CSV table of C-alpha atoms and ligand atoms in Angstrom, one decimal:
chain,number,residue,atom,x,y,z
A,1395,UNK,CA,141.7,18.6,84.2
A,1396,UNK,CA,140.1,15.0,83.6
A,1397,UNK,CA,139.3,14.2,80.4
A,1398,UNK,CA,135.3,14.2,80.9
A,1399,UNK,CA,135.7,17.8,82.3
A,1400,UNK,CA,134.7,20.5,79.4
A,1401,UNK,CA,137.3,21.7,77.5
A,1402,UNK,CA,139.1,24.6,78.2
A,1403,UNK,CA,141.2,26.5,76.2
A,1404,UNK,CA,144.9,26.9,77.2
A,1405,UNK,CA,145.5,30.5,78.6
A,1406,UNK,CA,148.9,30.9,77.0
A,1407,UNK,CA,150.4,29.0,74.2
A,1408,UNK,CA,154.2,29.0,73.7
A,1409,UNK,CA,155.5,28.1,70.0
A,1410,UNK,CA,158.8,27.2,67.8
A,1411,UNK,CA,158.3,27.3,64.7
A,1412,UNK,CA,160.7,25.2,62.9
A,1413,UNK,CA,161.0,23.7,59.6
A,1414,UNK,CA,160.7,26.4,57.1
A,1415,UNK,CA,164.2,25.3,55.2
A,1416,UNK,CA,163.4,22.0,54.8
A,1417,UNK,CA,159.5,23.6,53.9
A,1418,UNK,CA,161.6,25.3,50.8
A,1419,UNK,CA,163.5,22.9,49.8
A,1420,UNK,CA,161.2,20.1,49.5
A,1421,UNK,CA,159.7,22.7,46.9
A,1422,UNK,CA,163.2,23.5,45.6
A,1423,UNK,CA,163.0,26.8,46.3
A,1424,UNK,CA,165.5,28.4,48.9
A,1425,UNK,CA,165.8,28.8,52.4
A,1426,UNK,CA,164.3,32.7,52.3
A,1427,UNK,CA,160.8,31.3,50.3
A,1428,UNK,CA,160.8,29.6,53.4
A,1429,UNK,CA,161.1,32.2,55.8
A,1430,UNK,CA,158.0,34.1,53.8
A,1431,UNK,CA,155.6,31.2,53.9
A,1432,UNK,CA,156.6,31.2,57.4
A,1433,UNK,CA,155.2,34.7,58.1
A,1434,UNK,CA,151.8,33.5,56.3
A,1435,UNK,CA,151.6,30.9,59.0
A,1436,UNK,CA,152.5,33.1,61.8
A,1437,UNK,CA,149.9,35.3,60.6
A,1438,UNK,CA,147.5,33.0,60.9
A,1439,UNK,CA,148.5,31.7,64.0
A,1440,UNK,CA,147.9,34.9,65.7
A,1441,UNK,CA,144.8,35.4,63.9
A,1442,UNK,CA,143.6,31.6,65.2
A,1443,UNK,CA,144.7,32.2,68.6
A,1444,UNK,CA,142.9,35.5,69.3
A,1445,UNK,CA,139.8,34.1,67.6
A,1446,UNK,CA,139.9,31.1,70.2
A,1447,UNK,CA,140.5,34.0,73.2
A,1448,UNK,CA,143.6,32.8,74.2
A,1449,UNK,CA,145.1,35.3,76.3
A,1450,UNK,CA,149.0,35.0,75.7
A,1451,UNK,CA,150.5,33.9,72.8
A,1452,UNK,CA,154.8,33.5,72.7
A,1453,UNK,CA,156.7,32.7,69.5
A,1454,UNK,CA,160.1,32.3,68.9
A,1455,UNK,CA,161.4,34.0,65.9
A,1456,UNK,CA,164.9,34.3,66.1
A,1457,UNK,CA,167.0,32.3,68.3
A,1458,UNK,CA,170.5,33.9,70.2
A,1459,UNK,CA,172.0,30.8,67.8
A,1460,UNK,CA,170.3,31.7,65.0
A,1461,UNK,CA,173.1,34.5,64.6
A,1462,UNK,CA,175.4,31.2,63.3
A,1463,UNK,CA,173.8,30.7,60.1
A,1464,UNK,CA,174.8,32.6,57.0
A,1465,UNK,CA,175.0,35.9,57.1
A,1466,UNK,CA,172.8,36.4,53.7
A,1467,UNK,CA,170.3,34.2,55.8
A,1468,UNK,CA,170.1,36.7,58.8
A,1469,UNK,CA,170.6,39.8,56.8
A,1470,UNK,CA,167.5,38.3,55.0
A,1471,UNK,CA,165.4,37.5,58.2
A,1472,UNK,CA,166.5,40.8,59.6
A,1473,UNK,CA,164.5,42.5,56.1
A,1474,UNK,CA,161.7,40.4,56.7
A,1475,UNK,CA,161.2,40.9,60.7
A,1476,UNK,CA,161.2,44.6,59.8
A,1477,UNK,CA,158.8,44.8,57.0
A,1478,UNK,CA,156.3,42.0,58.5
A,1479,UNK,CA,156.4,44.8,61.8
A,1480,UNK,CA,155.8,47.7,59.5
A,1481,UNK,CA,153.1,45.6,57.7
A,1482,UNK,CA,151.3,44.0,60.5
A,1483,UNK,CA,151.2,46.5,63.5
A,1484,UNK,CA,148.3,48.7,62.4
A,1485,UNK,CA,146.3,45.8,62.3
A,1486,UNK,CA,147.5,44.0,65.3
A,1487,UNK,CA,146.3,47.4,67.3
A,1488,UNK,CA,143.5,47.5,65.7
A,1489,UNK,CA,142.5,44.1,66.9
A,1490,UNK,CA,143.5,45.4,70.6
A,1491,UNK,CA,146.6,43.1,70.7
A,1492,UNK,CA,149.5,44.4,72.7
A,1493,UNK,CA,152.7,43.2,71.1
A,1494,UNK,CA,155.8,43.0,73.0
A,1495,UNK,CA,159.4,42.3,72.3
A,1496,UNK,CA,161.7,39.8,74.8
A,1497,UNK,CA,165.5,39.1,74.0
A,1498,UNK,CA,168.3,41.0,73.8
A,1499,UNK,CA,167.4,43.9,72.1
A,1500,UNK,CA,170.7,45.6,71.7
A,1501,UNK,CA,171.8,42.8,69.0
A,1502,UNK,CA,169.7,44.6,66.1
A,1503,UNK,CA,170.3,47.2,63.9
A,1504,UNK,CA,168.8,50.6,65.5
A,1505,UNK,CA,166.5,50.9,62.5
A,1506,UNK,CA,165.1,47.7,64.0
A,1507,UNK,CA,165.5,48.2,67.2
A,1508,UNK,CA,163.4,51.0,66.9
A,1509,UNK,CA,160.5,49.7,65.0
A,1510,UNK,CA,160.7,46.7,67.7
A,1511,UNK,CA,160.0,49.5,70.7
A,1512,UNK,CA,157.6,51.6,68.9
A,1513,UNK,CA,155.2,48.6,68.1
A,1514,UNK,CA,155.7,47.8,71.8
A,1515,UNK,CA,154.6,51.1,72.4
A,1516,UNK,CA,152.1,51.7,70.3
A,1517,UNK,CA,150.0,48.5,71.5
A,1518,UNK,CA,151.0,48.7,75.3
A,1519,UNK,CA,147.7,49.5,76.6
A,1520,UNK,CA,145.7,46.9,74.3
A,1521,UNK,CA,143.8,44.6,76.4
A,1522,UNK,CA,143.3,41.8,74.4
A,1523,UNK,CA,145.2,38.7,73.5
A,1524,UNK,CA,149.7,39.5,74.3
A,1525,UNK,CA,151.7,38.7,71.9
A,1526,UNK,CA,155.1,38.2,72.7
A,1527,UNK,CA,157.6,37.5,70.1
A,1528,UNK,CA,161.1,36.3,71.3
A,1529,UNK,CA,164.2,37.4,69.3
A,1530,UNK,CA,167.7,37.3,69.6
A,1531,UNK,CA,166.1,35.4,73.2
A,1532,UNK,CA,167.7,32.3,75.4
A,1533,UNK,CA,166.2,31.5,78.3
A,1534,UNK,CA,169.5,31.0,79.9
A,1535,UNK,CA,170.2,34.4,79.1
A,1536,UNK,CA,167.1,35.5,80.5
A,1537,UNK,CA,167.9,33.6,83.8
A,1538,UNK,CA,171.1,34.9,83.9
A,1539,UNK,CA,169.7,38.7,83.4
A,1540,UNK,CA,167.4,37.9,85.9
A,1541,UNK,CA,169.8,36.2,88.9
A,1542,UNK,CA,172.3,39.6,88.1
A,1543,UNK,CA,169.0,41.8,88.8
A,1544,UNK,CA,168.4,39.9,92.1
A,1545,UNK,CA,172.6,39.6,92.6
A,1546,UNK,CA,172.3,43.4,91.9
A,1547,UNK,CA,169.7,44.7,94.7
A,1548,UNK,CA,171.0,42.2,97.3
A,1549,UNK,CA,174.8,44.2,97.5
A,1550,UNK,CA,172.5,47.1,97.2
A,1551,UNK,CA,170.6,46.4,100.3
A,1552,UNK,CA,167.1,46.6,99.1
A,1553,UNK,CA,167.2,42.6,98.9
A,1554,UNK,CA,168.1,40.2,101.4
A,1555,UNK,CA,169.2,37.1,100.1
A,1556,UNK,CA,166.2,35.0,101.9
A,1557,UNK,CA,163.8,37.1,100.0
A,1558,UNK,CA,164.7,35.2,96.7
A,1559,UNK,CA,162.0,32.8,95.8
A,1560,UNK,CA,160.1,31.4,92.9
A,1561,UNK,CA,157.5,34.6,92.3
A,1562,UNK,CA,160.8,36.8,93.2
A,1563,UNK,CA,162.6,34.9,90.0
A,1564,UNK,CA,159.3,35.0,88.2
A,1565,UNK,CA,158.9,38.9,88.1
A,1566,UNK,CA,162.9,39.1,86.9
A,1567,UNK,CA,162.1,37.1,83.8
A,1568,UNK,CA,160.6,38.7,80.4
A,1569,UNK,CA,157.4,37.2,80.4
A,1570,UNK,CA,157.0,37.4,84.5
A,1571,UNK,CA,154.1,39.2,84.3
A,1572,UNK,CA,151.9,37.1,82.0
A,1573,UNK,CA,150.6,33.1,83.3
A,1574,UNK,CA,153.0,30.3,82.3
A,1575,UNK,CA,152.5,28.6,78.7
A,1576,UNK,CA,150.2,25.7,79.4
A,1577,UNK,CA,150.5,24.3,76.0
A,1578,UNK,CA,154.2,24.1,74.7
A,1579,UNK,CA,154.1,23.8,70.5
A,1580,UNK,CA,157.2,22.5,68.5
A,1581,UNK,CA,156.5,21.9,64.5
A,1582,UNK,CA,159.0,20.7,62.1
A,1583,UNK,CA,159.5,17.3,63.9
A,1584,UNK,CA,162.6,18.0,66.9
A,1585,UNK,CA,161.4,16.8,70.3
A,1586,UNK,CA,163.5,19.8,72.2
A,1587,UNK,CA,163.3,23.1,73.7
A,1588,UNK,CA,166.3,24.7,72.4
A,1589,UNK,CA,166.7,26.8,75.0
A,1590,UNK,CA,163.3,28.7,75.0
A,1591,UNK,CA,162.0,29.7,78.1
A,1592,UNK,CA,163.2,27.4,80.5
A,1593,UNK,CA,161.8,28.6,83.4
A,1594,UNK,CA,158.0,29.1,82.5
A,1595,UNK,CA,158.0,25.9,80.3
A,1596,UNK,CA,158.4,23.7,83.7
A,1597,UNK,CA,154.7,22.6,84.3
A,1598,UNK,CA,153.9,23.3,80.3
A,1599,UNK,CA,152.1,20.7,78.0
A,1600,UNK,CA,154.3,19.9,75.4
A,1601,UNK,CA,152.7,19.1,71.7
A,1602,UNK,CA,155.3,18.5,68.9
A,1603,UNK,CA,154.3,17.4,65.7
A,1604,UNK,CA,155.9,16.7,62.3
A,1605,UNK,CA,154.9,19.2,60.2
A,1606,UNK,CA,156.7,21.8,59.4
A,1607,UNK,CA,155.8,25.8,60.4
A,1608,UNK,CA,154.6,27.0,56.7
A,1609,UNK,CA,152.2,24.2,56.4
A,1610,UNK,CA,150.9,24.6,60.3
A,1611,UNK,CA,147.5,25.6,60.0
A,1612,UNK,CA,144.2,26.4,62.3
A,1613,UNK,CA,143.2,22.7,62.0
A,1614,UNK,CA,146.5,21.7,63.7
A,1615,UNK,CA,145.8,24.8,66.2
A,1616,UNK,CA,143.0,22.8,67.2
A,1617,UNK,CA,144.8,19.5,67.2
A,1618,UNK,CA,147.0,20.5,69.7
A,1619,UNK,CA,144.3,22.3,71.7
A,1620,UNK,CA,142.8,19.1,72.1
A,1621,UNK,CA,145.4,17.4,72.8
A,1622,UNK,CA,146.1,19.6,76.5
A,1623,UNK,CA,142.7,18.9,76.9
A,1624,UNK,CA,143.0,15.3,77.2
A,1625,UNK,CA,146.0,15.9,79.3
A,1626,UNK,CA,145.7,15.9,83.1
A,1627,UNK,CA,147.0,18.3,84.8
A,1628,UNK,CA,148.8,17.4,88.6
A,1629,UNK,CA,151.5,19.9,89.4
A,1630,UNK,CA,152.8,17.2,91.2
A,1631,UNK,CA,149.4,15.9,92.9
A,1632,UNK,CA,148.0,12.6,92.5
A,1633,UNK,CA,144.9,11.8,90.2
A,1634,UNK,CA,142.8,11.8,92.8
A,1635,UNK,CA,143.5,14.5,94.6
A,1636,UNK,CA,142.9,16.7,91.6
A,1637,UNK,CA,140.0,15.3,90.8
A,1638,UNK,CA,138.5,16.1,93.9
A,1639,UNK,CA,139.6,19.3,93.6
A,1640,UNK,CA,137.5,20.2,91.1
A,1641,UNK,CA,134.4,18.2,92.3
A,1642,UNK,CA,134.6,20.8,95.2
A,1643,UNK,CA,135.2,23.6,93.0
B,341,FPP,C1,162.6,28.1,61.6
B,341,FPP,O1,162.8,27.5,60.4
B,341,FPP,C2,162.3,29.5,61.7
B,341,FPP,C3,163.2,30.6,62.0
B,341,FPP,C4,164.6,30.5,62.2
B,341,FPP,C5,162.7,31.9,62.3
B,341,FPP,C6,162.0,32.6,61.3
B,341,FPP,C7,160.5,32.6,61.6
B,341,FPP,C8,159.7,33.2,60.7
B,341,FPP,C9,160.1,33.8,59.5
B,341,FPP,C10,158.2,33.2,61.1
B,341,FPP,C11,157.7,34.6,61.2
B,341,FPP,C12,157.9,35.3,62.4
B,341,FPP,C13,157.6,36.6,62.7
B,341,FPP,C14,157.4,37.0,64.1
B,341,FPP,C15,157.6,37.6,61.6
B,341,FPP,P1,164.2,26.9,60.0
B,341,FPP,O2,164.9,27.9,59.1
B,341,FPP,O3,165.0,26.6,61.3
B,341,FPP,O4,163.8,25.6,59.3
B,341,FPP,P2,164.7,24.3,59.1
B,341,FPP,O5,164.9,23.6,60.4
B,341,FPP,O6,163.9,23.5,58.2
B,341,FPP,O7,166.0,24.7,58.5
């Protein structure tokens, strides 16, 4: 995409949002204040992104790490997962968006657990924007699920090992099934991925910014959406060849 083409909205953005401790404390408040301005934020983010039509939306809200911080922390997060889920999933299926769990499920209390599936459920045949929310996820975990999958049907037979390629390693992972995050988004000022989604991120726009997740709002939504648009795009091709690309197109 050159920069005098219209703009065009991403098709899937990919999110961390990060800063909501330092958010608090810069208030004085603690860490879990946070953690609910955070929701607000996230709220709005979904809200943003289905308003602009993009199609697939992935956040990370809990970390396979994030189990290391204190345990009145994560008991805390684990409260507010569940009751933003119980609060929010009427009228996420109301708006048609199918919501969908990826991680390692089997971490959370059932109670959880449960709510997590039954939201997953409930929105499954939605057609509008996907929201996939990544918890208790890695993305070497993911890989790893994924190679024991493919390890798993080749001593069964029903692979052979020249079979595996990238669409076969694609349609192993979590989020196989939706297009790759062209626009990465990291708030709260780190310039890493943290282990989030390794494999899809590997063509991916990445946008970080200093502010930090409970003050992230639609106008920096927009920011960063203009930003990728002012990126161009080669996949490895040269200007050029892109450009004429599209003049053909
Ligand atoms: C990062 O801030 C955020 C998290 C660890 C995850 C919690 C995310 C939310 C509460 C947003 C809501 C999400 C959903 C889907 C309900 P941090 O604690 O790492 O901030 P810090 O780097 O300033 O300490």
């Amino acid at each position: 995409m050159s920069r005098d083409q219209p703009d065009k909205t991403p098709q899937h953005i990919a999110v961390i949002m990060d800063g909501n401790g330092r958010w608090a404390q810069k208030r004085g408040l603690g860490r879990s204040a946070g953690h609910q301005a955070g929701v607000k934020a996230t709220r709005q983010l979904v809200e943003g992104c289905a308003r602009r039509e993009i199609k697939v939306l992935t956040v990370f809200a809990f970390s396979s790490e994030n189990w290391k911080r204190p345990e009145q922390e994560v008991s805390f997060l684990m409260e507010l997962f569940r009751g933003t889920l119980r609060g929010e999933v009427d009228k996420l299926h109301e708006n048609n968006i199918r919501v969908r769990f990826i991680g390692d499920l089997s971490g959370f209390r059932s109670g959880l657990q449960k709510d997590m599936l039954a939201a997953d459920r409930k929105t499954s045949g939605n057609t509008g924007m996907r929201l996939n929310i990544a918890v208790n996820y890695g993305g070497r975990w993911e890989l790893t699920q994924a190679m024991a999958r493919i390890a798993a049907q080749i001593e069964g037979g029903q692979l052979q090992a020249a079979d595996v390629n990238d669409e076969l390693v694609a349609r192993h992972t979590s989020i196989g099934d939706d297009p790759e995050p062209d626009l990465f988004i990291r708030t709260g000022g780190e310039q890493r991925l943290s282990n989030y989604l390794l494999w899809h991120l590997a063509y991916t726009e990445l946008f970080f910014t200093d502010t930090l997740w409970p003050d992230f709002g639609v106008d920096e939504l927009d920011r960063a959406i203009g930003f990728f648009n002012g990126r161009e795009r080669r996949f490895g091709q040269t200007g050029e060849q892109i450009r004429d690309l599209e003049n053909n197109a």
